[in-house]
Coordinates of N, CA, C and O in Angstrom, one line a residue:
X794 N 28.1 176.5 97.2 CA 28.8 177.0 98.2 C 29.6 177.7 97.7 O 30.2 178.1 96.6
X795 N 30.2 178.9 98.8 CA 31.3 179.7 98.6 C 32.0 179.6 99.7 O 31.7 179.4 100.8
X796 N 33.1 179.2 99.5 CA 34.5 179.1 100.3 C 35.3 180.3 100.3 O 35.7 180.9 99.3
X797 N 35.7 180.8 101.2 CA 37.0 181.7 101.7 C 38.2 181.2 101.9 O 38.0 180.5 103.0
X798 N 39.1 181.6 101.0 CA 40.3 181.2 101.9 C 41.1 182.2 101.9 O 41.6 183.4 101.7
X799 N 41.8 182.2 103.5 CA 42.3 183.5 104.0 C 44.0 183.3 103.8 O 44.5 184.0 104.3
X800 N 44.4 182.2 103.0 CA 46.1 181.8 102.9 C 46.3 181.4 101.5 O 45.3 180.7 101.2
X801 N 47.0 182.1 100.6 CA 47.4 182.1 99.5 C 47.6 180.1 99.5 O 47.3 179.5 98.2
X802 N 48.4 179.7 100.3 CA 48.8 178.5 100.0 C 48.0 177.3 100.9 O 47.8 176.1 101.1
X803 N 46.5 177.7 101.2 CA 45.8 177.2 102.0 C 45.2 175.7 101.3 O 45.1 175.7 100.0
X804 N 45.0 174.6 102.2 CA 44.6 173.3 101.6 C 42.9 173.6 101.5 O 42.4 172.7 100.7
X805 N 42.4 174.2 102.8 CA 41.2 174.1 102.8 C 40.5 175.3 103.2 O 41.5 176.1 103.6
X806 N 39.6 175.7 102.9 CA 38.9 176.6 103.1 C 38.8 177.2 104.9 O 38.8 176.5 105.6
X807 N 38.8 178.6 105.1 CA 38.4 179.2 106.7 C 36.9 179.5 106.7 O 36.7 179.6 107.9
X808 N 36.4 179.5 106.0 CA 34.9 179.6 105.9 C 34.1 179.3 104.5 O 34.6 179.5 103.7
X809 N 32.7 178.9 104.8 CA 31.8 178.6 103.8 C 30.6 178.7 104.0 O 30.4 179.1 105.2
X810 N 30.0 179.2 103.0 CA 28.5 179.7 103.2 C 27.6 178.8 102.1 O 28.2 178.9 101.1
X811 N 26.2 178.2 102.5 CA 25.8 177.9 101.5 C 24.4 178.9 101.1 O 24.0 179.7 101.7
X812 N 24.5 179.2 99.7 CA 23.5 179.9 99.0 C 22.2 178.9 98.1 O 23.2 177.9 97.6
X813 N 21.5 179.2 98.1 CA 20.2 178.6 97.4 C 20.4 178.4 96.0 O 20.2 177.8 95.1
X814 N 21.2 179.8 95.6 CA 21.6 180.0 94.0 C 22.8 180.7 93.6 O 23.0 181.5 94.6
X815 N 23.1 180.6 92.5 CA 24.6 181.5 92.1 C 24.1 182.8 92.3 O 25.1 183.8 92.7
X816 N 22.8 183.2 92.0 CA 22.3 184.3 91.8 C 22.5 185.4 93.5 O 23.2 186.5 93.8
X817 N 22.3 184.7 94.5 CA 22.2 185.2 95.6 C 23.9 185.1 96.2 O 24.1 186.3 96.9
X818 N 24.8 184.7 95.9 CA 26.0 184.3 96.2 C 26.7 185.4 95.6 O 27.4 186.4 96.3
X819 N 26.4 185.7 94.3 CA 27.0 187.1 93.1 C 26.7 188.1 94.4 O 27.3 189.1 94.5
X820 N 25.2 188.1 94.5 CA 24.8 189.7 95.1 C 25.5 190.0 96.2 O 25.9 191.0 96.6
X821 N 25.7 189.1 97.0 CA 26.7 189.3 98.4 C 28.0 189.6 98.4 O 28.2 190.3 99.3
X822 N 28.8 188.7 97.3 CA 30.3 188.6 97.3 C 30.4 189.5 96.5 O 31.8 189.8 96.3
X823 N 30.2 189.6 95.3 CA 30.3 190.5 94.3 C 31.6 191.7 94.5 O 32.4 191.5 94.1
X824 N 31.1 192.6 95.5 CA 32.1 193.7 95.6 C 33.4 192.9 96.3 O 34.1 194.2 96.7
X825 N 33.5 191.9 96.6 CA 34.5 191.4 97.4 C 35.6 190.8 96.6 O 36.7 190.3 97.2
X826 N 35.2 190.3 95.3 CA 35.8 189.4 94.5 C 37.1 190.3 93.9 O 37.0 191.4 93.5
X827 N 38.4 189.8 94.0 CA 39.5 190.7 93.3 C 39.5 190.4 91.7 O 38.8 189.4 91.2
X828 N 40.7 190.6 91.4 CA 41.0 190.7 89.6 C 41.0 189.3 89.4 O 40.5 189.1 88.1
X829 N 41.3 188.2 90.1 CA 41.2 186.9 89.7 C 39.7 186.4 89.6 O 39.6 185.2 88.7
X830 N 38.6 186.9 90.1 CA 37.1 186.5 89.8 C 37.2 185.3 90.7 O 37.9 184.8 91.6
X831 N 36.0 184.7 90.6 CA 35.8 183.2 90.9 C 36.7 182.2 91.1 O 37.0 182.5 89.4
X832 N 36.9 181.6 91.4 CA 37.1 180.1 90.9 C 36.5 178.9 91.4 O 36.1 178.7 92.4
X833 N 36.3 178.3 90.1 CA 35.4 177.0 90.1 C 36.2 175.8 90.7 O 37.4 175.4 90.3
X834 N 35.8 175.3 91.3 CA 36.1 173.8 92.0 C 35.3 172.6 91.5 O 34.0 173.1 91.9
X835 N 35.8 171.8 90.7 CA 35.0 170.8 90.4 C 34.6 169.9 91.5 O 35.2 169.8 92.5
X836 N 33.7 169.2 91.3 CA 33.2 167.9 92.4 C 34.6 167.3 92.8 O 35.5 166.5 92.0
X837 N 34.4 166.9 93.9 CA 35.6 166.4 94.6 C 35.4 164.5 94.1 O 34.5 164.1 94.0
X838 N 36.5 164.2 94.1 CA 36.6 162.4 94.5 C 36.0 161.9 95.4 O 35.6 162.9 96.8
X839 N 35.2 160.8 95.6 CA 34.3 160.0 96.8 C 35.3 160.3 97.9 O 36.4 160.2 97.9
X840 N 34.9 160.9 99.0 CA 35.0 160.8 100.3 C 36.0 161.9 100.5 O 36.8 162.2 101.5
X841 N 36.6 162.8 99.5 CA 37.4 164.1 99.6 C 36.8 165.4 100.0 O 35.5 165.1 99.9
X842 N 37.6 166.1 100.5 CA 36.9 167.2 101.0 C 36.4 168.3 99.9 O 37.1 168.2 98.5
X843 N 35.5 168.9 99.9 CA 34.6 169.8 99.0 C 35.3 171.0 98.7 O 35.7 171.6 97.7
X844 N 36.0 171.4 99.6 CA 36.7 172.6 99.3 C 38.3 172.9 99.1 O 38.9 173.8 99.1
X845 N 38.8 171.5 98.8 CA 40.2 171.7 98.4 C 40.3 171.5 96.9 O 39.9 170.7 96.4
X846 N 41.4 172.1 96.7 CA 42.0 171.9 95.3 C 42.4 171.0 95.2 O 42.9 170.5 94.0
X847 N 43.1 169.8 96.2 CA 43.9 168.7 95.8 C 42.7 167.6 96.0 O 42.1 167.8 97.1
X848 N 42.9 166.2 95.7 CA 42.6 165.3 96.3 C 42.9 164.8 97.5 O 43.9 164.3 97.9
X849 N 42.3 165.6 98.4 CA 42.5 165.2 100.0 C 41.2 164.6 100.7 O 40.1 165.2 100.6
X850 N 41.3 164.0 101.5 CA 40.3 163.3 102.6 C 40.7 162.7 103.9 O 42.2 162.6 104.1
X851 N 39.9 162.4 104.8 CA 40.0 162.2 106.3 C 40.8 160.6 106.2 O 39.9 160.0 105.7
X852 N 41.9 160.6 106.6 CA 42.4 159.3 106.9 C 41.2 158.2 107.5 O 40.4 158.6 108.3
X853 N 40.8 157.2 106.3 CA 39.9 155.8 107.2 C 38.6 156.6 106.9 O 37.7 155.7 106.7
X854 N 38.4 157.6 106.4 CA 36.9 158.0 105.5 C 36.4 156.9 104.8 O 35.2 156.5 104.7
X855 N 37.2 156.2 103.7 CA 36.7 155.7 103.0 C 36.6 154.3 103.4 O 35.7 153.3 102.8
X856 N 37.1 153.9 104.6 CA 36.3 152.7 105.4 C 35.4 152.9 106.6 O 35.2 151.8 107.4
X857 N 34.9 154.0 106.7 CA 34.1 154.3 107.5 C 34.7 154.6 109.1 O 34.0 154.4 110.3
X858 N 36.1 154.6 109.2 CA 36.4 154.4 110.4 C 37.2 156.0 110.0 O 38.6 155.9 110.4
X859 N 36.9 156.8 110.1 CA 37.4 158.4 110.1 C 38.2 158.7 111.2 O 38.3 158.5 112.3
X860 N 39.5 159.2 110.9 CA 40.5 159.4 111.8 C 40.7 161.2 111.8 O 41.5 161.6 111.2
X861 N 39.8 161.9 112.2 CA 39.5 163.1 112.3 C 41.0 163.9 112.8 O 41.9 163.5 113.6
X862 N 41.4 164.9 111.6 CA 42.9 165.7 112.3 C 43.9 164.8 111.5 O 45.0 165.6 111.3
X863 N 43.4 163.9 110.7 CA 44.5 163.1 110.0 C 43.9 163.1 108.7 O 42.9 162.4 108.3
X864 N 45.1 163.7 107.9 CA 44.7 163.9 106.2 C 45.2 162.6 105.3 O 46.5 162.5 105.9
X865 N 44.9 162.7 104.4 CA 45.7 161.8 103.1 C 45.6 162.5 101.9 O 44.4 163.0 101.6
X866 N 46.4 162.2 101.0 CA 46.4 163.0 99.7 C 46.7 161.8 98.5 O 47.1 160.7 99.0
X867 N 46.0 162.0 97.6 CA 46.1 161.0 96.3 C 47.1 161.8 95.7 O 47.3 162.7 95.0
X868 N 48.6 160.6 95.5 CA 49.5 161.4 94.5 C 50.1 160.2 93.9 O 50.5 158.9 94.7
X869 N 50.4 160.3 92.5 CA 50.2 159.2 91.6 C 49.5 158.1 91.6 O 49.9 156.7 91.9
X870 N 48.3 157.9 92.2 CA 47.3 156.9 92.3 C 47.2 156.0 93.5 O 46.8 155.3 93.8
X871 N 48.3 156.9 94.6 CA 48.2 156.0 96.0 C 47.9 157.1 96.9 O 48.3 158.2 96.9
X872 N 47.0 156.8 97.9 CA 47.1 157.6 98.9 C 47.9 157.3 99.9 O 48.4 156.3 100.4
X873 N 48.5 158.6 100.4 CA 49.6 158.9 101.1 C 49.2 159.8 102.4 O 48.4 160.4 102.0
X874 N 49.8 159.3 103.5 CA 49.7 160.5 104.6 C 50.1 162.0 104.1 O 51.0 162.1 103.4
X875 N 49.1 163.1 104.6 CA 49.5 164.4 104.1 C 50.1 165.0 105.1 O 49.8 165.0 106.3
X876 N 51.1 165.8 104.9 CA 51.6 166.3 106.3 C 51.7 167.8 105.6 O 52.4 168.1 104.6
X877 N 51.1 168.7 106.3 CA 51.5 170.2 106.0 C 52.9 170.7 106.0 O 53.6 170.1 107.1
X878 N 53.2 171.4 105.0 CA 54.5 172.1 105.3 C 55.0 173.3 105.9 O 54.0 173.9 106.1

């Protein structure tokens, strides 16, 4: 997956696209990559957003009752409501 972030402080991506292999992604995006290069994001924790740098998930997703539009973040081992600043 390739994720595009349009804000330096973005929590999740503005755009994503699936590629069958890394070579295809590099071919399409290599001319667009800045001096920082690609940023590898590790696999997320269970139920967390794949495009987020922090452990963030949709509230209730872990219990099978997702509350779309409401997020929570893992802080010091505890899930708390996430409020964008």
